[in-house]
XYZ file of C-alpha atoms in Angstrom:
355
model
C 30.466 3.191 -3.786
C 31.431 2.225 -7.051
C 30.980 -1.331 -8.801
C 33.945 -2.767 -7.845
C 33.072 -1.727 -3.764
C 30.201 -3.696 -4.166
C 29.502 -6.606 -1.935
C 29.318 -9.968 -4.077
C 26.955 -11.550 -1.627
C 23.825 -10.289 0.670
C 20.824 -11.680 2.523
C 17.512 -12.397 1.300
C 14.550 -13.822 2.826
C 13.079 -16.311 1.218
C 9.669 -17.949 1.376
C 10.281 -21.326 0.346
C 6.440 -22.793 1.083
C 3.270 -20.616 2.340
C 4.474 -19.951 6.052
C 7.818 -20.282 5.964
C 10.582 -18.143 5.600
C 14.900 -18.980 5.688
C 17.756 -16.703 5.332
C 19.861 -17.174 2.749
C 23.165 -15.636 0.509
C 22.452 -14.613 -2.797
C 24.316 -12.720 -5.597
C 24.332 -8.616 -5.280
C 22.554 -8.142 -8.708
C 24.287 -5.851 -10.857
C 22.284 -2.973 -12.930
C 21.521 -2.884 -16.328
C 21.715 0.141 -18.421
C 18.605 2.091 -17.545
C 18.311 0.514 -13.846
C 19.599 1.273 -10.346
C 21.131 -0.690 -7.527
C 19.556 0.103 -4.313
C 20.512 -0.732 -0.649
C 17.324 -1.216 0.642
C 16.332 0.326 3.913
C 12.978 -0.382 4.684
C 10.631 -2.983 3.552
C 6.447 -2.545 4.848
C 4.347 -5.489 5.268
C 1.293 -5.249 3.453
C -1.815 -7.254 3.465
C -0.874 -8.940 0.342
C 2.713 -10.201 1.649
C 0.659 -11.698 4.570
C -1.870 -13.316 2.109
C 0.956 -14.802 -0.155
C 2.472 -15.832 3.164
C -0.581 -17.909 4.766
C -2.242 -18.786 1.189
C 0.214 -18.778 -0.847
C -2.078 -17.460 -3.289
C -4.031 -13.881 -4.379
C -6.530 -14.571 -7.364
C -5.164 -15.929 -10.435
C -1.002 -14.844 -8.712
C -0.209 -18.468 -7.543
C 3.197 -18.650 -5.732
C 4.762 -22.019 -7.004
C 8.367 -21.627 -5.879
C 10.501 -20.314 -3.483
C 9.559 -16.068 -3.621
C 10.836 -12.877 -1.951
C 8.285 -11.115 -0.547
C 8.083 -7.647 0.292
C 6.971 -3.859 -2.214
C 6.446 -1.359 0.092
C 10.570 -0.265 0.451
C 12.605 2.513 0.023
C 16.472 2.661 0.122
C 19.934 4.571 -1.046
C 20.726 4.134 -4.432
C 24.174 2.461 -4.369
C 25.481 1.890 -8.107
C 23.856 3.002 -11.567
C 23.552 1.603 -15.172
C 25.635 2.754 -17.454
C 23.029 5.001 -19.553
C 20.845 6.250 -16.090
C 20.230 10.028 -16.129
C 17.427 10.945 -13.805
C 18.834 9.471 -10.626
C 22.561 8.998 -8.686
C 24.576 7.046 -6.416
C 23.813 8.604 -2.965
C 20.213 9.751 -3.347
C 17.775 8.207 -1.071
C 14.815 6.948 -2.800
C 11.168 5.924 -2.666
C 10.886 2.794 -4.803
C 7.601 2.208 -6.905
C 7.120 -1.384 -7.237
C 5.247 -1.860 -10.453
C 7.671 -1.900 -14.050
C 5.472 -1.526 -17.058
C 5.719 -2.260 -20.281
C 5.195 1.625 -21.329
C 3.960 0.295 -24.820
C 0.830 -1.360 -24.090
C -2.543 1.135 -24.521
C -3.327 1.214 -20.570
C 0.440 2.723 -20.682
C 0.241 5.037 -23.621
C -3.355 6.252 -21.509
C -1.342 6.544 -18.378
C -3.138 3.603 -16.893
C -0.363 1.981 -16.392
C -1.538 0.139 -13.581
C -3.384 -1.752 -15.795
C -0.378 -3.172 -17.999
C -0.750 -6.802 -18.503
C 3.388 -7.202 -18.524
C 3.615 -5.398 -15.309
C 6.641 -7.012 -13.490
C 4.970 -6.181 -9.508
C 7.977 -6.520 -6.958
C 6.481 -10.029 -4.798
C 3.279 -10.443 -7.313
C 4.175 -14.729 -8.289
C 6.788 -14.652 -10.203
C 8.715 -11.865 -9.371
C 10.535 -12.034 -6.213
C 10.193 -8.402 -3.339
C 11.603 -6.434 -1.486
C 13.098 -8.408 1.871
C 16.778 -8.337 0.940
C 19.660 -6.077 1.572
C 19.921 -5.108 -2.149
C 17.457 -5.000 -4.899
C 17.711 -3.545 -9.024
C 14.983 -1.448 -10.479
C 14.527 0.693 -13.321
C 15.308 4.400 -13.195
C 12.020 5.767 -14.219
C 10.226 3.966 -10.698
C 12.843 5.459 -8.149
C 11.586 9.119 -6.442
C 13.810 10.640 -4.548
C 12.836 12.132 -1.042
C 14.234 14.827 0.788
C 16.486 14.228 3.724
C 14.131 14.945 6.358
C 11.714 12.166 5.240
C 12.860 8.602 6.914
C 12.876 5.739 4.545
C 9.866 4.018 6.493
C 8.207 7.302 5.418
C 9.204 6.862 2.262
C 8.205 2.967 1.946
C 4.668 3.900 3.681
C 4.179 6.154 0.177
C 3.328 2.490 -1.432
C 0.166 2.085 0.517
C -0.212 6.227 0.544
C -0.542 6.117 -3.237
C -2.972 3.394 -3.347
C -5.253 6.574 -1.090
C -4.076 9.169 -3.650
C -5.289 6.725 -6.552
C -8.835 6.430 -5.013
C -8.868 10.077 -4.336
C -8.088 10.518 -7.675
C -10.737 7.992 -9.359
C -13.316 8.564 -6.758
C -12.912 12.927 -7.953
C -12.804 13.832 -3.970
C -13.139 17.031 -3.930
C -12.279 19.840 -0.858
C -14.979 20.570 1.453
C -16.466 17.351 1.089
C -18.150 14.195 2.880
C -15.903 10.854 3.065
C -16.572 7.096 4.913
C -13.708 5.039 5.050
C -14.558 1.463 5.925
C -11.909 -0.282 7.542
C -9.169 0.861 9.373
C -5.995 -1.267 8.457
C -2.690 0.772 7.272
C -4.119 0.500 3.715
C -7.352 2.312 5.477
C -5.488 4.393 7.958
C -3.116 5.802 4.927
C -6.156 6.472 2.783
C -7.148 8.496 5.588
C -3.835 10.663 4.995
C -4.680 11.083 1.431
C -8.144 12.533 1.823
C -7.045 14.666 4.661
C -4.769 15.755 1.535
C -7.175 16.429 -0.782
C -8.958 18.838 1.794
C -11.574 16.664 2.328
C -14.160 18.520 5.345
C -15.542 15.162 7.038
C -13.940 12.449 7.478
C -15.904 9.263 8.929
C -14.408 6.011 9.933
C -14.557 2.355 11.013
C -13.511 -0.230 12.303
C -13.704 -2.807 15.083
C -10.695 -2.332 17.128
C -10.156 1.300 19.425
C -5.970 1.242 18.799
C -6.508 1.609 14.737
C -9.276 4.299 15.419
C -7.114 5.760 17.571
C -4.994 5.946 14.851
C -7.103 7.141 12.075
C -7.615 10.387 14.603
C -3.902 10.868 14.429
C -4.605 11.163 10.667
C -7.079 13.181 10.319
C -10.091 11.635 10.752
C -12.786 14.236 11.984
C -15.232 10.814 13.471
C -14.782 7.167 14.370
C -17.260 4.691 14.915
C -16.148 1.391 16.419
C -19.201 -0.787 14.457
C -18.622 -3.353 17.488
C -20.389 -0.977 19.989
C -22.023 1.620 17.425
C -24.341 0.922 14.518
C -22.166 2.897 11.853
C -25.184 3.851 8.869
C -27.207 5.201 12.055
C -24.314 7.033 13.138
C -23.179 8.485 9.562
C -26.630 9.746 9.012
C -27.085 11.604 11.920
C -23.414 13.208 11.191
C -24.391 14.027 7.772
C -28.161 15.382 8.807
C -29.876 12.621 7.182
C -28.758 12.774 4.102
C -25.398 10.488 3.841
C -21.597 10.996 2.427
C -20.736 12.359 -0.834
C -18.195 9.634 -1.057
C -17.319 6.113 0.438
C -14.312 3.791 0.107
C -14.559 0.584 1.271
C -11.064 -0.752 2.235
C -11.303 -3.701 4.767
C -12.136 -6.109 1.894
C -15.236 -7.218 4.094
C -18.696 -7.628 2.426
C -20.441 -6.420 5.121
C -18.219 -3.071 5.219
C -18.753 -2.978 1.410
C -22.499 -2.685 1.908
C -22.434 -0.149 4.457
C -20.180 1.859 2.528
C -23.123 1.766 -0.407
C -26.039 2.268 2.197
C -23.989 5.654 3.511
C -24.055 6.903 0.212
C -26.165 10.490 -0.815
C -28.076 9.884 -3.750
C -25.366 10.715 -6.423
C -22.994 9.668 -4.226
C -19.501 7.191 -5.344
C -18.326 4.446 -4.046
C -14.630 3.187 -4.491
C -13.930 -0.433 -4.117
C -10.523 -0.760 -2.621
C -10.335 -3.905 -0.231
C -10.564 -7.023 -2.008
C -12.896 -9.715 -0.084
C -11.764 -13.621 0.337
C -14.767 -14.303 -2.186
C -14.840 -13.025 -5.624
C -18.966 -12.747 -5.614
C -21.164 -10.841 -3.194
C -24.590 -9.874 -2.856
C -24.794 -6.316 -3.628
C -28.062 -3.831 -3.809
C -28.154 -3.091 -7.829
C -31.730 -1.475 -7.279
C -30.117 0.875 -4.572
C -27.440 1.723 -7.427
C -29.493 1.977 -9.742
C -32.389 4.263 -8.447
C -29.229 6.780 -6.864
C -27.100 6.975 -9.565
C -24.234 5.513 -7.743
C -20.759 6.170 -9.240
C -18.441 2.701 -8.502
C -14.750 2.949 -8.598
C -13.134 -0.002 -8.595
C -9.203 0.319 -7.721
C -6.428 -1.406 -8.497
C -3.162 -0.266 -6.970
C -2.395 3.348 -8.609
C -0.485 5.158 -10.765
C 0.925 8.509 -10.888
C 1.159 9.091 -7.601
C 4.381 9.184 -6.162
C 5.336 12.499 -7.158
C 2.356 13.599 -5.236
C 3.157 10.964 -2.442
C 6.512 12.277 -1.762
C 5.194 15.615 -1.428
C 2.700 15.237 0.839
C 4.244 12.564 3.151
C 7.566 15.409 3.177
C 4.690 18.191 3.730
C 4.846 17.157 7.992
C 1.082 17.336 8.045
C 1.179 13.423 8.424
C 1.954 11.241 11.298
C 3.015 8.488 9.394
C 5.839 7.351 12.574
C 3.343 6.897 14.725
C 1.665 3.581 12.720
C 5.034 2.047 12.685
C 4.476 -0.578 15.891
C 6.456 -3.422 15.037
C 10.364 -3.518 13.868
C 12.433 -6.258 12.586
C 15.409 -7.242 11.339
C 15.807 -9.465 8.009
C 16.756 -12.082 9.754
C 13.632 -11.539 11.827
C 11.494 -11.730 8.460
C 9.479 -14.681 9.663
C 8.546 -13.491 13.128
C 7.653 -9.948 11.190
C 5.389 -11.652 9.038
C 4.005 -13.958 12.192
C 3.359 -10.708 14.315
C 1.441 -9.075 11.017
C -0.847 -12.379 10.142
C -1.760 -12.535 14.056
C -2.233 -8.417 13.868
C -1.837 -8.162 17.561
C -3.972 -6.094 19.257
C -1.578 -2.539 19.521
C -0.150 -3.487 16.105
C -0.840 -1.428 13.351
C 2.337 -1.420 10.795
C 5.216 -3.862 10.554
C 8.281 -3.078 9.145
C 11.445 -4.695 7.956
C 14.894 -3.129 7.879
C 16.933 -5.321 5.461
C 19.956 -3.631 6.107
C 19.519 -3.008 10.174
C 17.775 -0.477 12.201
C-alpha cells in the first residue's frame, strides 16, 4: 500500500470523560522520517486502561481531555518514513508502547523505562492504541513470525512486564517462585518464569477460572487463598523453609505481605502490582533480620526481543486467556466487560480493524 492508497479517514475510540467512550473519524496520521504507519490489529485491555477508564486517573497521570486508550497492540506495518531501515511495509509487528528520549542517563544505562520524556501510548497525554491506524517510531516495532497471531503478539506487552521482573528479581533455573495474584499481568508472569526454567511455581488467587489458567501456564501449584491459607500451604510445599523468590502482582496489600512472609531468608521480593494506596504497613524488621532483596518494577525494558521469542517458541498457551472479543466500535462494552471482570473472563481484546 503506498501513501497515496492510504485511507484519509479511520475510527478511533475515544474516551471523552472517565466511563465513556464514542466512535469517531479522525485523520490517518502520516509517518515521519524514522516512524511507521501501522494498521493495527489487536489492541489488549490492561488494568491500567480500565483504571484510566473508571478513575480517570493513575498517580500523578491525570487524564484531562478526551484520550485514546489502549498499549498492548500489534498490527501490519502499512506505510514507512522516508529514512526507516530496520522495518517494511508488509511485516507484521509487535508494537512496544514506550518512545524514549534515548539521551537521558536511564537511556544511555539501558533503563530506559525510567526516561522522564517517555511518550507511553494511553499514559495522560498521549492518546493509545484503540484505532484502526496508529504511527510509531521504527526502533519500538518487532516483527513476529507468521505463525504468531497478533493477539499473541499484543499479549508480549504484559509478557515483558514478567520478563522484566525475571530479569530484576535474577530468577534463576531450578528455582522456587510465588506469584501473588492471578490477573493476565499475573497469569503472563507465570509464562515468563516458566521461561526462565524456573522448578516451582506457586500461585494465588481468589477465583478457580484464573487458577485454572495459571496451570495452563505452567504453574506447578495453586492455592485459591479463599478456601486455603496460602503461607501455610507454601511452607509445607517448600519443606518449611519458604520460596527463593516472590512477586507480588495483584496490587493488594494483603498479597504484598504474604508474598514477604513466603520468603527464605535471603529471599527477593519484586513489587509489581501497584495498590489503590500509595502507603502500606510493611514488616521492615522481617526485611531487615532476612536480608530481603526488594525489586520494585516499573514496566520493562529490553524485552521484546526475548518476548517474541518465547511467545513464537509454542511452549505458551497464550489463546487460551483470550475470553472476551470486540470490535472498535464495541470499545465501550470491552472496557465494561473488563472493569466488571466477569467471572470466566480473563483477557479482553479489541480488534480495531475487525476480527
Amino acid at each position: 500500500m503506498s501513501q497515496h492508497e492510504l485511507p484519509v479517514t479511520m475510527r478511533a475510540a475515544v474516551m471523552t470523560k472517565p466511563g465513556h467512550i464514542i466512535i469517531e473519524d479522525q485523520p490517518v496520521p502520516r509517518p515521519t522520517a524514522h516512524e511507521v504507519l501501522i494498521k493495527v490489529m489487536a489492541v489488549g485491555v490492561c488494568g491500567s486502561d480500565v483504571h484510566y477508564f473508571e478513575h480517570g486517573r493513575i498517580g500523578r497521570f491525570v487524564v484531562e481531555k478526551p484520550i485514546i486508550l489502549g498499549h498492548e497492540c500489534a498490527g501490519v506495518i502499512v506505510a514507512v518514513g522516508a529514512d526507516v531501515t530496520r522495518v517494511k511495509v508488509g511485516e507484521r509487528v509487535a508494537i512496544e508502547p514506550g518512545v524514549t528520549c534515548g539521551r537521558c542517563s536511564a537511556c544511555k544505562e539501558g533503563r530506559y523505562n525510567l526516561c522522564p520524556e517517555v511518550q507511553f501510548l494511553a499514559t495522560p497525554p498521549v492518546d493509545g492504541a484503540f484505532v484502526q491506524y496508529m504511527v510509531m517510531r521504527e526502533d519500538m516495532v518487532f516483527p513476529i513470525p507468521d505463525h504468531l497471531t497478533f493477539e499473541e503478539a499484543a499479549m508480549n506487552e504484559p509478557f515483558s512486564v514478567g520478563i522484566h521482573a525475571a530479569r530484576r528479581s535474577k530468577l534463576a533455573p531450578g528455582t522456587t517462585l510465588a506469584i501473588m495474584g492471578m490477573g493476565p499481568v499475573g497469569l503472563m508472569a507465570v509464562a515468563a518464569a516458566k521461561s526462565f526454567g524456573v522448578q516451582t511455581i506457586i500461585v494465588t488467587d481468589l477465583e478457580e477460572v484464573r487458577l485454572e489458567a495459571a496451570r495452563r501456564m505452567g504453574a506447578t501449584h495453586t492455592i485459591n487463598v479463599r478456601h486455603e491459607d496460602a503461607l501455610a500451604v507454601i511452607r509445607e510445599i517448600t519443606e518449611g523453609i519458604g520460596v527463593d523468590t516472590a512477586w507480588e502482582t495483584a496490587g493488594n496489600p494483603k498479597a504484598l505481605q504474604s508474598a514477604l512472609y513466603s520468603l527464605r531468608r535471603g529471599g527477593k521480593l519484586a513489587i509489581v502490582g501497584l495498590p489503590a494506596q500509595d502507603e502500606i504497613a510493611i514488616n521492615v524488621p522481617f526485611i531487615a533480620d532476612n536480608e530481603v532483596d526488594i525489586y520494585g518494577i516499573f514496566r520493562y525494558a529490553n524485552t521484546y526481543p526475548a518476548g517474541v521469542a518465547f511467545l513464537s517458541s509454542g511452549q505458551h498457551d497464550v489463546m487460551s486467556l483470550i475470553t472476551d472479543r470486540y470490535a472498535l466500535e464495541e470499545t465501550q462494552q470491552a472496557m465494561e466487560r473488563a472493569l466488571h471482570n466477569k467471572s470466566g473472563s480473563l483477557k479482553v481484546m479489541v480488534y480495531p480493524n475487525g476480527m
